[in-house]
Backbone as a ProteinNet text record, in pm:
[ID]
protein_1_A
[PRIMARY]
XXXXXXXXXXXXXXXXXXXXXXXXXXXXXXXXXXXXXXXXXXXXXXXXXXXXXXXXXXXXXXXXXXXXXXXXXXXXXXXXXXXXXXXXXXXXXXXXXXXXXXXXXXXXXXXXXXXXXXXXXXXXXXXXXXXXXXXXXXXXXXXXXXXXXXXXXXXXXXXXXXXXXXXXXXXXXXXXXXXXXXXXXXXXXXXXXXXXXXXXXXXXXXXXXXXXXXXXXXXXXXXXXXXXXXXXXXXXXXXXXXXXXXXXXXXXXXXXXXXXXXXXXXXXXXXXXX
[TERTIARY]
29947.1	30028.5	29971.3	30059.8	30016.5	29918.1	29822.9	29826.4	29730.5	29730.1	29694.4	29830.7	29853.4	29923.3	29826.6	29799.1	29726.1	29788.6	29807	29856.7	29809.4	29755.3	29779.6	29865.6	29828.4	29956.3	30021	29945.8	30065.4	30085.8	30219.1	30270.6	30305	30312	30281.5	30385.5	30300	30410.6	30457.2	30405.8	30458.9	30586.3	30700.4	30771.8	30737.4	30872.6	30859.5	30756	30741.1	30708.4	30584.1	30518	30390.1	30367.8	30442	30436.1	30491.1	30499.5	30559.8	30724.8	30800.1	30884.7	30978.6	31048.3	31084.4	31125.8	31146.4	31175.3	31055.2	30965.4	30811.7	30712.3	30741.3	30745.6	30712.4	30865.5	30948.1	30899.7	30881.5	30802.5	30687	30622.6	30410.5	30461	30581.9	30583.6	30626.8	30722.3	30764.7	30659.1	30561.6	30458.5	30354.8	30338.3	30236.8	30299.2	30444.5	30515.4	30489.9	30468.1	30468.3	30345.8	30246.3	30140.8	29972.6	30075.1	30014.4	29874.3	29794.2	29698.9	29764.3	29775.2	29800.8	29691.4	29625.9	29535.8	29538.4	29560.4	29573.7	29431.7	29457.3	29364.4	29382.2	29306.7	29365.2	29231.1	29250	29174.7	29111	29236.7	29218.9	29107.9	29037.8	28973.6	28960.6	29118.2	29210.9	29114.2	29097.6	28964.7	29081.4	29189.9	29281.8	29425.1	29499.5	29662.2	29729.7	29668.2	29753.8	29875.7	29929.2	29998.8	30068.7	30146.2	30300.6	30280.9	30163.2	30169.7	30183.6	30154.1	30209.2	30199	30079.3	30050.5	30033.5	29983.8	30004.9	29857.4	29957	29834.7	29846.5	29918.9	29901.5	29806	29785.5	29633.2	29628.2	29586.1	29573.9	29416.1	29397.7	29246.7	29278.7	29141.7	29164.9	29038.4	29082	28977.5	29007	28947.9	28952.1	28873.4	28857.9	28761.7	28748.6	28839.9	28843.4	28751	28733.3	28637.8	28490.6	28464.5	28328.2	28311.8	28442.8	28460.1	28499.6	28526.2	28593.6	28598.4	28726.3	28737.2	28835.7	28769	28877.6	28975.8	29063.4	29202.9	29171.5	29020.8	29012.9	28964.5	28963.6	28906.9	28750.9	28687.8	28574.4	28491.8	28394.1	28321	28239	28278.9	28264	28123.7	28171.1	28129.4	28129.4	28031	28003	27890.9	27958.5	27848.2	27806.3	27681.3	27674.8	27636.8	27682.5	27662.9	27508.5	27453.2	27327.5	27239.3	27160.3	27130.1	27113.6	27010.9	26971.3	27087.7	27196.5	27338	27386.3	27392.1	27448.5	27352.5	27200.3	27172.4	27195.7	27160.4	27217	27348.5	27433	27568.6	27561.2	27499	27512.5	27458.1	27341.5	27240.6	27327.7	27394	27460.7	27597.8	27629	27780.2	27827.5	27708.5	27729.6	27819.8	27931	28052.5	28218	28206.9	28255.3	28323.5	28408.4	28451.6	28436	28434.5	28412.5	28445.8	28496.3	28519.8	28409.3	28268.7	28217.7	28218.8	28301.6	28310.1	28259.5	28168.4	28087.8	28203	28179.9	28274.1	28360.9	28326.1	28436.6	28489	28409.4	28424.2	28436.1	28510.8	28490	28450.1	28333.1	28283.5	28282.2	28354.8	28383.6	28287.4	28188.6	28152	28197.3	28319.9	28378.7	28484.9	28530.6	28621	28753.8	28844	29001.1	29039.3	29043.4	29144.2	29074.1	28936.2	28873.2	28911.6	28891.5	28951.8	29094.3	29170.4	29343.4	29346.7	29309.4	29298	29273.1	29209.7	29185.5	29284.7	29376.9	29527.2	29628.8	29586.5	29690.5	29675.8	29748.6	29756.5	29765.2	29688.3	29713.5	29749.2	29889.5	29883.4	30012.7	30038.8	30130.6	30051	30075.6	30063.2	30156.4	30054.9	30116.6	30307.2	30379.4	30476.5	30497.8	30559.8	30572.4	30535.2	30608.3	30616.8	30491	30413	30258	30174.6	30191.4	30126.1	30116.5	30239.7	30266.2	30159.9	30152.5	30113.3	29950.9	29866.9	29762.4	29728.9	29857.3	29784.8	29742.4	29840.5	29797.6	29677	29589	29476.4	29387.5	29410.4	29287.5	29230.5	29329.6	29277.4	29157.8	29066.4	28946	28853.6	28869.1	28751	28678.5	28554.7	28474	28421.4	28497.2	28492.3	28365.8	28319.2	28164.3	28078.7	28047.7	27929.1	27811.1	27705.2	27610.4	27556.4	27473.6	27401.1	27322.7	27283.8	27150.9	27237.5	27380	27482.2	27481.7	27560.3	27646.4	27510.8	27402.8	27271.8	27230.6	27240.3	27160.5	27298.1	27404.2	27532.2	27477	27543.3	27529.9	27749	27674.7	27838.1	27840.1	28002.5	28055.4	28123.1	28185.3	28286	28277.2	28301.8	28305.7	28490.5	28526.4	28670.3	28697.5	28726	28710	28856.8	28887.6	29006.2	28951.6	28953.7	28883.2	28987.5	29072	29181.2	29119.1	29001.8	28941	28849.5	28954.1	28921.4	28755.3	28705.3	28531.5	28491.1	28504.7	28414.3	28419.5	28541.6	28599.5	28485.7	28507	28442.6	28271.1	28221.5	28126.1	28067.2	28164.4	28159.1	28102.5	28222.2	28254.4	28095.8	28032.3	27917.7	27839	27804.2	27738.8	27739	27882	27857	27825.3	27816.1	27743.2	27623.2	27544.7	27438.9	27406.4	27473.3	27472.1	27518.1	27502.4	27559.6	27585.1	27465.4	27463	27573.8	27723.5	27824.3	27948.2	28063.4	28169.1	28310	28372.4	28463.4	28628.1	28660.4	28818.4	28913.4	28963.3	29098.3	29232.3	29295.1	29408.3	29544.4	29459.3	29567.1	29497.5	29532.9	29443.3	29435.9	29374.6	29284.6	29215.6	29189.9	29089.3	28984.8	28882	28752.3	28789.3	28782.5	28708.8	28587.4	28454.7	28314.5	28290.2	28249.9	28200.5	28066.8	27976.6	27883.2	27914.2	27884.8	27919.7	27956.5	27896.3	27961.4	28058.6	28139.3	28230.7	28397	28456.2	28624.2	28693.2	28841	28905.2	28897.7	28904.1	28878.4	28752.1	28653.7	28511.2	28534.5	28587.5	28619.4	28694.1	28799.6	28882.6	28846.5	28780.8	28729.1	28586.6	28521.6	28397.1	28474.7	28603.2	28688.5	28750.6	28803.4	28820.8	28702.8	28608.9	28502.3	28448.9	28459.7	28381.6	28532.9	28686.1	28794.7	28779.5	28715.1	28715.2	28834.7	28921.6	29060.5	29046.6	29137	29066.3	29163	29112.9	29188.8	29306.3	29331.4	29485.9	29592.9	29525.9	29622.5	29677.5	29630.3	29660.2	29711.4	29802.6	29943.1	29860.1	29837	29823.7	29904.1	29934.4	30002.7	29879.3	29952.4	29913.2	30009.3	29952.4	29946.3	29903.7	29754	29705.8	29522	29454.7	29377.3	29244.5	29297.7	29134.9	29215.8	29329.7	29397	29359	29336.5	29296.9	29263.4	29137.5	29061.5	29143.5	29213.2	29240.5	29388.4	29418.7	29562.1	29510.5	29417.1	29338.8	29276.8	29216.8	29152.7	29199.9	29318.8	29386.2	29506.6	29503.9	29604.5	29756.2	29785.8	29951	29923.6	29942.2	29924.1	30044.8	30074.5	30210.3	30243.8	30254.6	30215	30352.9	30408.4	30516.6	30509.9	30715.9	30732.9	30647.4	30665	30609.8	30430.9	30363.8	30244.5	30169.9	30076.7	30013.8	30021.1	30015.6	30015.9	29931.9	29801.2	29666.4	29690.8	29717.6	29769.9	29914	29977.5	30117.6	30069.9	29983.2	29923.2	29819.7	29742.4	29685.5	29737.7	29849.7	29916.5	29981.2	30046	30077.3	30268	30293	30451	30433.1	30525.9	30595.6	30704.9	30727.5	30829.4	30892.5	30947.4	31042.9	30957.8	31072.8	30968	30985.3	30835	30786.4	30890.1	30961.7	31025.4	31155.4	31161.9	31325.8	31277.3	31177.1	31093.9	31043.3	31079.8	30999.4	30912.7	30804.8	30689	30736.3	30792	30865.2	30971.7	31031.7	31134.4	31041.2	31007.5	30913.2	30824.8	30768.5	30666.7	30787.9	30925.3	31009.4	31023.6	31063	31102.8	30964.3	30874.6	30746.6	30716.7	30784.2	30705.1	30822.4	30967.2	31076.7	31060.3
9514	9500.8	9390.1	9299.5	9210.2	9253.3	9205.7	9238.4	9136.7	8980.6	8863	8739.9	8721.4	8556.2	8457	8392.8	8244	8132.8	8073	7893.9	7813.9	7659	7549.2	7568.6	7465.2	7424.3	7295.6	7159	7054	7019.3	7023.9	6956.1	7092.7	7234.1	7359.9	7474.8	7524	7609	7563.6	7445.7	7419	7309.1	7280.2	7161.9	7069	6961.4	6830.2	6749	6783.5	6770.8	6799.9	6889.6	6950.6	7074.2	7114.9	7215.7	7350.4	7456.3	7552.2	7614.7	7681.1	7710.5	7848.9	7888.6	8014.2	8106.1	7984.2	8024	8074.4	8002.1	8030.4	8121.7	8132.7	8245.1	8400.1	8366.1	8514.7	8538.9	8456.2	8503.8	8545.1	8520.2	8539.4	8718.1	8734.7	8833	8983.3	8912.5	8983	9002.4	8955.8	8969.2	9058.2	9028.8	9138.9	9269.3	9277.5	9387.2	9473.6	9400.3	9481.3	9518.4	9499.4	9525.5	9426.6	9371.2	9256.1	9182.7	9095.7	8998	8867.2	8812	8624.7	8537.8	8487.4	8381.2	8229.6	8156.1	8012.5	7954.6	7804.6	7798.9	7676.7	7599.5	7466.8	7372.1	7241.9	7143.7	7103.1	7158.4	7106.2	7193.9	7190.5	7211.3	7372.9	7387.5	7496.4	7505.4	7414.1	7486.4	7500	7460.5	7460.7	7493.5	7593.3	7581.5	7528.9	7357	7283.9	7151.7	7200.7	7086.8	7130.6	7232.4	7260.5	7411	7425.5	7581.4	7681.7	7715.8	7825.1	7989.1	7981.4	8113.8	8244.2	8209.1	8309	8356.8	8553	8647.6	8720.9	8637.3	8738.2	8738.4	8828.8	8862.8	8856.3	8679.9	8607.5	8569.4	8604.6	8525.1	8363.2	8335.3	8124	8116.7	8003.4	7970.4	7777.8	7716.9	7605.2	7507	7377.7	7261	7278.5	7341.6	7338.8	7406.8	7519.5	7657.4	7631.4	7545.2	7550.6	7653.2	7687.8	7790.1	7894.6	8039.1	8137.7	8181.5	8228.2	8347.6	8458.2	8601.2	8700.9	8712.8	8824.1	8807.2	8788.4	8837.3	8782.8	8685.3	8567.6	8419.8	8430	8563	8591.7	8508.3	8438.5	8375.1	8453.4	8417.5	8537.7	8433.6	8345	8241	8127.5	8008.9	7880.8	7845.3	7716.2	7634.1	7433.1	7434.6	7275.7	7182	7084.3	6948.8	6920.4	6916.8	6883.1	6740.5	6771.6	6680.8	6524.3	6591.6	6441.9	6325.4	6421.6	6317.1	6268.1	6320.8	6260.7	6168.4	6154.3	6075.6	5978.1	5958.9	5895.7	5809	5855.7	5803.6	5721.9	5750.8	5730	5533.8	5638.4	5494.6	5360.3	5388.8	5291.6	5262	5346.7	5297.8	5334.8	5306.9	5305	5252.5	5140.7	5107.8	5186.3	5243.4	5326.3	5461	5473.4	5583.7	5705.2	5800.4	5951.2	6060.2	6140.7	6294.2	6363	6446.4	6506.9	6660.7	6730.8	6884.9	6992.8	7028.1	7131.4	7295.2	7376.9	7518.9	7516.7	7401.8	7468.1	7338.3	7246.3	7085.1	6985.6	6873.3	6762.5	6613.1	6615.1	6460.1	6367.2	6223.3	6091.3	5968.8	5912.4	5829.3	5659.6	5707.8	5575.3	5588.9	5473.9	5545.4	5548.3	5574	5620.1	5482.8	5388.1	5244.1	5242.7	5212.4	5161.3	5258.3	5419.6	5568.3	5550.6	5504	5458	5374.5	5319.2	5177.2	5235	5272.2	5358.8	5413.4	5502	5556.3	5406.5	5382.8	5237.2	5259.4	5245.6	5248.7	5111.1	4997	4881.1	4778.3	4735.2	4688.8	4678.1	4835.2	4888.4	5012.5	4972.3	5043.3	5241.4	5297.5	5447.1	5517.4	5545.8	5577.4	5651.8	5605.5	5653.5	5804.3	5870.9	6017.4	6073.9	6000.5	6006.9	5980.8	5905.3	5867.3	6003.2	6067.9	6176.9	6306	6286.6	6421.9	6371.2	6225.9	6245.8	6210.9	6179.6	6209.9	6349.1	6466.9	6592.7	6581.4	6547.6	6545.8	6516.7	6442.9	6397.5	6525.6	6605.1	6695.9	6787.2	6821	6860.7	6794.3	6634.2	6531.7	6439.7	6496.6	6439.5	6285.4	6214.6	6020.9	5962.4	5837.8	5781.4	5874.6	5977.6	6049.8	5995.1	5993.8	5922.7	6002.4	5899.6	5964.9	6077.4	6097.5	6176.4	6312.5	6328.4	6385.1	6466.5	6364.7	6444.9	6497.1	6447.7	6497.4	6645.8	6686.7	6822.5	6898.6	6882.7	6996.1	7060.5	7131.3	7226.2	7156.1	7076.1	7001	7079.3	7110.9	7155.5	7080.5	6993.2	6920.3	6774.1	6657.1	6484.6	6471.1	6387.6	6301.2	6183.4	6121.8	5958.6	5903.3	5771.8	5697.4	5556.8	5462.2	5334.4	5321.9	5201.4	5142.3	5004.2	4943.7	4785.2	4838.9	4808.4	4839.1	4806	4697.2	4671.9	4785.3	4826.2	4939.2	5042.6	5081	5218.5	5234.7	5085.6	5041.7	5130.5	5049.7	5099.4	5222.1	5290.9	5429.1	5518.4	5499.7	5580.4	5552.1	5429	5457	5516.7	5515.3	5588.3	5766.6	5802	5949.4	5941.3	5849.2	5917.8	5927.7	5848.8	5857.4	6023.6	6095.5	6245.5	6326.1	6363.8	6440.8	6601.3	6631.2	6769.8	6733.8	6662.2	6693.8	6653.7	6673.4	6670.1	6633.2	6530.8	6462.5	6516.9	6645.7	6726.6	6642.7	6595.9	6481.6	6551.9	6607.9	6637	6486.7	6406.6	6289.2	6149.7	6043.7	5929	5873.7	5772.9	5692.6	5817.5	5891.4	6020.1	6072.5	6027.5	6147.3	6274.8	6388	6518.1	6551.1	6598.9	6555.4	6676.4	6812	6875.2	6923.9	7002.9	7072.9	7084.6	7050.6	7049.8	7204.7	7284.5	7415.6	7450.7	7413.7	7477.6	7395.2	7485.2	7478.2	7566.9	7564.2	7687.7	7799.7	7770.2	7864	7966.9	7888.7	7970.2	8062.2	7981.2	8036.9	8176	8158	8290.9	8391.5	8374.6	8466.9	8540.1	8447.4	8505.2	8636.6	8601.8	8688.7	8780	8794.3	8904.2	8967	8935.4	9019.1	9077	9029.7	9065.8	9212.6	9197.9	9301	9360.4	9389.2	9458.4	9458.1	9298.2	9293.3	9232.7	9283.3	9233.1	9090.4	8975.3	8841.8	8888.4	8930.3	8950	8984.7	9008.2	9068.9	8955	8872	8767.3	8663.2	8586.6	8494.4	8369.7	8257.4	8155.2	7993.3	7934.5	7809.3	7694.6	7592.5	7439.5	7300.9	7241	7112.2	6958.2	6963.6	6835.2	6869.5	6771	6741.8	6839	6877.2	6994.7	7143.4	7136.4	7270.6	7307.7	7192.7	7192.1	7364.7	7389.7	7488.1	7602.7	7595	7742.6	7768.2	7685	7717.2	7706.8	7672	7692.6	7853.8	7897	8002.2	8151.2	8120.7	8243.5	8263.8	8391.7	8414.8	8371.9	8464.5	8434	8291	8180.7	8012.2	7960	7898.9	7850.9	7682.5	7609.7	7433.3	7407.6	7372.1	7332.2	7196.3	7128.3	7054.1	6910.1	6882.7	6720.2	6752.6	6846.1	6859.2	6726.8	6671.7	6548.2	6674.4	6565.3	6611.3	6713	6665.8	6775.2	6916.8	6932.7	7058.7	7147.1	7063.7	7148.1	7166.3	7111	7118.8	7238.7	7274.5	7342.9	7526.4	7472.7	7613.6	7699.9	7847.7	7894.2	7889.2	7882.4	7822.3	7696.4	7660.6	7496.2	7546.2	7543	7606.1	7453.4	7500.5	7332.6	7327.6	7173	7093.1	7159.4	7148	7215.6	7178.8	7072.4	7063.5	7114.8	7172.7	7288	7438.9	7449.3	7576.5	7731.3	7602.1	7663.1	7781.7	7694	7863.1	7983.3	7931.2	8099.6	8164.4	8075.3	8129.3	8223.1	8174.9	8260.3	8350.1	8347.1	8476.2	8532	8502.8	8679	8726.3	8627.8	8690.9	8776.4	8724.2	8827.2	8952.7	8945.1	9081.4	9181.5	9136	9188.3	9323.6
9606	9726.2	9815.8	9859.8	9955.6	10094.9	10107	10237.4	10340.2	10297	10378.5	10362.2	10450.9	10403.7	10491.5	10406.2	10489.5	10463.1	10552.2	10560.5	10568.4	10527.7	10622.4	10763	10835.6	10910.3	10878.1	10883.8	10851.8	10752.4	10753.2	10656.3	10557.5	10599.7	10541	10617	10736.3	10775.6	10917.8	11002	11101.4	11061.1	11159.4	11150.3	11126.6	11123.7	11080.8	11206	11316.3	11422	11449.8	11359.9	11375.2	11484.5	11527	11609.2	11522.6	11599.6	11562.6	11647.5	11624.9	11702.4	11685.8	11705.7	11751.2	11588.8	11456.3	11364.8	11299.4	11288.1	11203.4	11313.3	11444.9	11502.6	11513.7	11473.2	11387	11336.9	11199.9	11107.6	11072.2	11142.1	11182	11223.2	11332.8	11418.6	11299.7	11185.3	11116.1	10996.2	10957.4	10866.6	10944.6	11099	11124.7	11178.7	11208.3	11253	11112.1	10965.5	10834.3	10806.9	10870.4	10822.2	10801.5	10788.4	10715.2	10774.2	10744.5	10841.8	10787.5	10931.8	10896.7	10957.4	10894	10902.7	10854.1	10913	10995.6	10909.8	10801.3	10761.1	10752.4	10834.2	10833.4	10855.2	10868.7	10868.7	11047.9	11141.9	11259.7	11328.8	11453.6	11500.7	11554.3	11623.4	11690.5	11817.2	11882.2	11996.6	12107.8	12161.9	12197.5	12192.5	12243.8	12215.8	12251.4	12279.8	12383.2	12278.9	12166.5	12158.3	12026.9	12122	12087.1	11950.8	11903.6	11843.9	11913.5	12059	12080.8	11994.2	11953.8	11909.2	12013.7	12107.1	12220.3	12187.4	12237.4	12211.4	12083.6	11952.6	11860.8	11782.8	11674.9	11644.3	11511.9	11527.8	11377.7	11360.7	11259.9	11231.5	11187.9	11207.7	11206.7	11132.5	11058	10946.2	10986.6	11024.2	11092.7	11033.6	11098.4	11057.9	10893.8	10826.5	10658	10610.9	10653.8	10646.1	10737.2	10811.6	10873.1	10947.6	11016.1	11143.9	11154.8	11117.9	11079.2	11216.6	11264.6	11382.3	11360	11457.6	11410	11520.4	11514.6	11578.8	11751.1	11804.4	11950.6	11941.1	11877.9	11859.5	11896	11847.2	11825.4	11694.7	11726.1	11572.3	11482.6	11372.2	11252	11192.4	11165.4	11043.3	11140.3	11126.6	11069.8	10972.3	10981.5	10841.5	10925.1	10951.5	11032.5	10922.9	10985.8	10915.3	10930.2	10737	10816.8	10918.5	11021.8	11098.3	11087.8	10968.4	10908.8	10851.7	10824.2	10810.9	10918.9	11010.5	11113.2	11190.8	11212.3	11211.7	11148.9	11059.5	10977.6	10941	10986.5	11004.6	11134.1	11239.3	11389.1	11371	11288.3	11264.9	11218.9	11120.1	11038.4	11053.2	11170.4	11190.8	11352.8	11439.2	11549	11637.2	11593.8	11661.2	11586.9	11475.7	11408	11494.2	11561	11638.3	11583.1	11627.4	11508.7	11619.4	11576.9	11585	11527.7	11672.3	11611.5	11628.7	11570.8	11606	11602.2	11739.6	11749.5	11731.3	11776.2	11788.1	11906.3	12032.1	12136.3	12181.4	12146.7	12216.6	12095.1	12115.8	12035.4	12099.6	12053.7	12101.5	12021.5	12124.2	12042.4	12095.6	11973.7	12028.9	12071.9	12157.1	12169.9	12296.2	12328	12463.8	12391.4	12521	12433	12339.7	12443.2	12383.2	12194.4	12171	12077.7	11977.4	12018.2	11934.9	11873.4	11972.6	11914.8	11886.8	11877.8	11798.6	11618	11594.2	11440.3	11378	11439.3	11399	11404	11256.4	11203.1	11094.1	10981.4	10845	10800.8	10777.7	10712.6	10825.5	10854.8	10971.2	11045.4	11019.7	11093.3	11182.1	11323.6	11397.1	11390.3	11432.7	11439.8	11487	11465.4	11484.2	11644.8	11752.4	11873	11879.5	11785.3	11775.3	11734.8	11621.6	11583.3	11700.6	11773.2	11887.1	11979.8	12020.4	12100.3	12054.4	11936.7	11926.6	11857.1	11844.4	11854.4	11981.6	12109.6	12261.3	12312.8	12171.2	12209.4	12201	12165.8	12095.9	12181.5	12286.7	12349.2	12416.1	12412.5	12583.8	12498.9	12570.3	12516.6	12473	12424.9	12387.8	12455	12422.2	12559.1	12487.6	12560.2	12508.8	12584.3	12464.1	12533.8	12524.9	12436.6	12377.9	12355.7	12413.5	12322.3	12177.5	12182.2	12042.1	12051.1	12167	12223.1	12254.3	12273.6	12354.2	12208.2	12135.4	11993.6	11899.1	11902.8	11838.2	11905	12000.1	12052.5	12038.9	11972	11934.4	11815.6	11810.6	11613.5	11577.1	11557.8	11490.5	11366.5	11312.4	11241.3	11120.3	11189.6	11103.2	11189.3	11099.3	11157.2	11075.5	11191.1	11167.2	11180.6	11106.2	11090.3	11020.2	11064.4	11029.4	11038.2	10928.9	10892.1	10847.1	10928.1	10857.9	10789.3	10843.2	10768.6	10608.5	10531.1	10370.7	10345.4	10446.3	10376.1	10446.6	10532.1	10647.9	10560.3	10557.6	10407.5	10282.5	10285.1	10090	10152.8	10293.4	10305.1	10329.9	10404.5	10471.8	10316.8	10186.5	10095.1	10020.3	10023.3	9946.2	10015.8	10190.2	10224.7	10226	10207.3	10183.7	10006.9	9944.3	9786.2	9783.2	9902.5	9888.8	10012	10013.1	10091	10035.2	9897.8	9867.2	9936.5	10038.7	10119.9	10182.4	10163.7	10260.5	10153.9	10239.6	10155.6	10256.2	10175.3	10225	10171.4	10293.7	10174.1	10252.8	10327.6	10393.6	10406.4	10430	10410.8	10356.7	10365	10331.9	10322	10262.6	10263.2	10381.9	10418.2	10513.5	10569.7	10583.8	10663	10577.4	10689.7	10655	10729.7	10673.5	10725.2	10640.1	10702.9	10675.2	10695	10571.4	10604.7	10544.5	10569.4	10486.4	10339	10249.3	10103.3	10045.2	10107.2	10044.4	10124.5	10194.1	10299.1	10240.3	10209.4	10167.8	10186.4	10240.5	10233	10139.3	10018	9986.7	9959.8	10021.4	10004.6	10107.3	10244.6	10389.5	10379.1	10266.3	10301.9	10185	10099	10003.5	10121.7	10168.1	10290.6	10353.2	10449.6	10546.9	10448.8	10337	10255.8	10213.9	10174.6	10136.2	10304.7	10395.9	10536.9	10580.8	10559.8	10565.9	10464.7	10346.1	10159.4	10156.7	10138.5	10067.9	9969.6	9853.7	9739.4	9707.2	9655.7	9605.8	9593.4	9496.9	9440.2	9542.5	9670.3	9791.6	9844.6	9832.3	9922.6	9894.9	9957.2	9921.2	10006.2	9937.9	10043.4	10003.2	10103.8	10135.9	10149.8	10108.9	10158.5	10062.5	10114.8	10052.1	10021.7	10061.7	10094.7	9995.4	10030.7	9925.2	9986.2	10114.7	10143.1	10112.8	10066.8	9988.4	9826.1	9740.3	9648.3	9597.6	9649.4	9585	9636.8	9755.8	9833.8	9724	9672.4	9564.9	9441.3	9402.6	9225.1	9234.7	9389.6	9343.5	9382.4	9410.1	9453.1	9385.3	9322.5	9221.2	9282.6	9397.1	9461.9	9554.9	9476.3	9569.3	9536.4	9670	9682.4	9768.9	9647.2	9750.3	9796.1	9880.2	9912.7	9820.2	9847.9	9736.1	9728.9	9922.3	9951.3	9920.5	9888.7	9840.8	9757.8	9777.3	9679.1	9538.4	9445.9	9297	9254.3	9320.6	9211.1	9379.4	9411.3	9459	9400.5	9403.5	9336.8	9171.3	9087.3	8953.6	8987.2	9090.7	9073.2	9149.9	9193.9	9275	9151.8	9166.5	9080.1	9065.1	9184.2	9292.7	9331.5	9278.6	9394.9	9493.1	9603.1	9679.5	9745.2	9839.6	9879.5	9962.9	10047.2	10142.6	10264.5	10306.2	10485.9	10560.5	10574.1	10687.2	10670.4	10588.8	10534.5	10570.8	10643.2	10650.8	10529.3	10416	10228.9	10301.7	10383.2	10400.7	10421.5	10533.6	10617.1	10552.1	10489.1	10451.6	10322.5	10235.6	10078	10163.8	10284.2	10347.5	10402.2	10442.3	10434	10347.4	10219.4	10099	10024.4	10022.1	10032	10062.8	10230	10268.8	10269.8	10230.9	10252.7	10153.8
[MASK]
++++++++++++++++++++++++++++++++++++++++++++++++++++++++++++++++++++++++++++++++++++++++++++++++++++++++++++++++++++++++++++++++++++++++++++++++++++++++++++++++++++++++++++++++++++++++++++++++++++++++++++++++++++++++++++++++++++++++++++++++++++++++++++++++++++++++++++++++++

C-alpha cells in the first residue's frame, strides 16, 4: 500500500511557471486528507516561501539542496551532510572572481554583488528570458551578496551553485572538481553546478527519512526529471519521470508519464491515491 509520494518540483510537479497553484494544491491537500506523507525533494534550497509555492502550513517533509538537508513536517532539521572545508577553500582559492551560491541551512551567501551574479544566468549568448529573470529575482530575497571569504568559510555550507556560461572557465571549473572527488556535481540541467558532499543524493536522502518513519521502499511513489533525479527513479520501485525528463532519467524510471506542464504529476498522484 502506498504510503509516501515524493516529488521534484521543477520541471515535475510545479507549473510551467515554476510556482505552484490552486490545482497541484488540491492535490498535496487530497494525498494528505488520504493518509498519506508528501515530501518535496528537490534541488532548491526551500529556506524561504517567497516565490510563488505557497505551501502554507501544510505538513510536508522537505528533502532539499538534493538530499544535503532533510526537514520534518514543522521544518524541523532531521539530517544534514557539509561540503567538506578543505573544498571550498579550495575553490575560493582558485576561482575567486567566479560568483557562487554558498548554502548553509537558513542563509545563502554569494560571493559577488547582484549585477556580476546576473550576469551568469546566460546560456551562450543569449541573455535569460524576461520571465526567467522574474523568477531568478525571486531568488535574491534571502542572499546575502559581497560575502567574503572569511564570511562563507566560518558557515557549515551544505550545498554550492554555480552557472559558467564562458566554455574555458567550465573546461576549468570541471577539471577542478576531478581533482575532489569528496564532492559531487548532480545539476538538474546543463550549464549548472549543484556541488554537493559526494555521498548525498535524493535518493540516499529519502531512503534515510523512510528508514528514520519504518516505511518500507516499496511504499513509496516518487517523481522527477532532471539529472540530480537519476538515482531517486533507478532506486525506487514505484518511479515516475515525466515526459520532457532528459533521457537517462526516463531510461531509468519504471513510468514515463506526460509533460509537467499538462499537470502529468498531479494528475497520476490522484489516480494513485484514488
Amino acid at each position: 500500500m502506498l504510503k509516501i509520494i515524493a516529488s521534484d518540483l521543477d520541471g515535475t510537479l510545479l507549473n510551467r511557471l515554476h510556482v505552484t497553484d490552486s490545482y497541484i494544491l488540491n492535490t498535496i491537500d487530497k494525498a494528505l486528507d488520504k493518509g498519506l506523507i508528501f515530501v518535496l525533494v528537490t534541488g532548491r534550497s526551500m529556506q524561504s516561501d517567497t516565490i510563488g509555492l505557497k505551501f502554507g502550513e501544510r505538513p510536508l517533509y522537505v528533502i532539499s539542496n538534493n538530499g544535503a538537508l532533510i526537514k520534518d513536517t514543522n521544518q524541523t532539521i532531521l539530517k544534514t551532510k557539509s561540503l567538506p572545508h578543505a573544498f571550498i577553500v579550495d575553490t575560493l582559492n582558485k576561482f575567486p572572481n567566479l560568483p557562487m551560491d554558498f548554502m548553509s541551512t537558513n542563509q545563502t551567501w554569494v560571493n559577488a554583488d547582484k549585477k556580476s551574479y546576473l550576469k551568469t544566468f546566460s546560456v551562450g549568448k543569449h541573455l535569460i528570458h524576461r520571465m526567467v529573470l522574474r523568477i531568478v529575482n525571486g531568488f535574491f530575497k534571502g542572499k546575502k551578496f559581497n560575502a567574503t571569504p572569511e564570511e562563507i568559510l566560518n558557515q557549515d555550507i551544505i550545498k554550492m551553485n554555480l552557472r559558467i556560461p564562458n566554455p574555458q572557465t567550465n573546461a576549468l571549473f570541471l577539471e577542478h572538481l576531478k581533482n575532489h572527488p569528496e564532492v559531487v556535481n548532480l545539476p538538474f540541467a546543463e550549464g549548472i553546478f549543484e556541488i554537493t558532499h559526494h555521498k548525498v543524493n535524493k535518493a540516499t536522502a529519502l531512503k534515510w527519512l523512510c528508514d528514520y518513519l519504518k516505511i518500507e521502499y516499496d511504499a513509496v511513489a516518487v517523481f522527477g526529471d532532471g539529472n540530480n533525479d537519476i538515482e531517486l527513479l533507478d532506486e525506487f520501485k514505484h518511479s515516475y519521470a515525466v515526459s520532457n525528463a532528459i533521457p537517462e532519467a526516463k531510461e531509468k524510471a519504471t513510468h514515463v508519464i506526460g509533460h509537467y506542464a499538462k499537470y502529468s504529476v498531479s494528475k497520476k498522484i490522484r489516480e494513485l491515491i484514488e
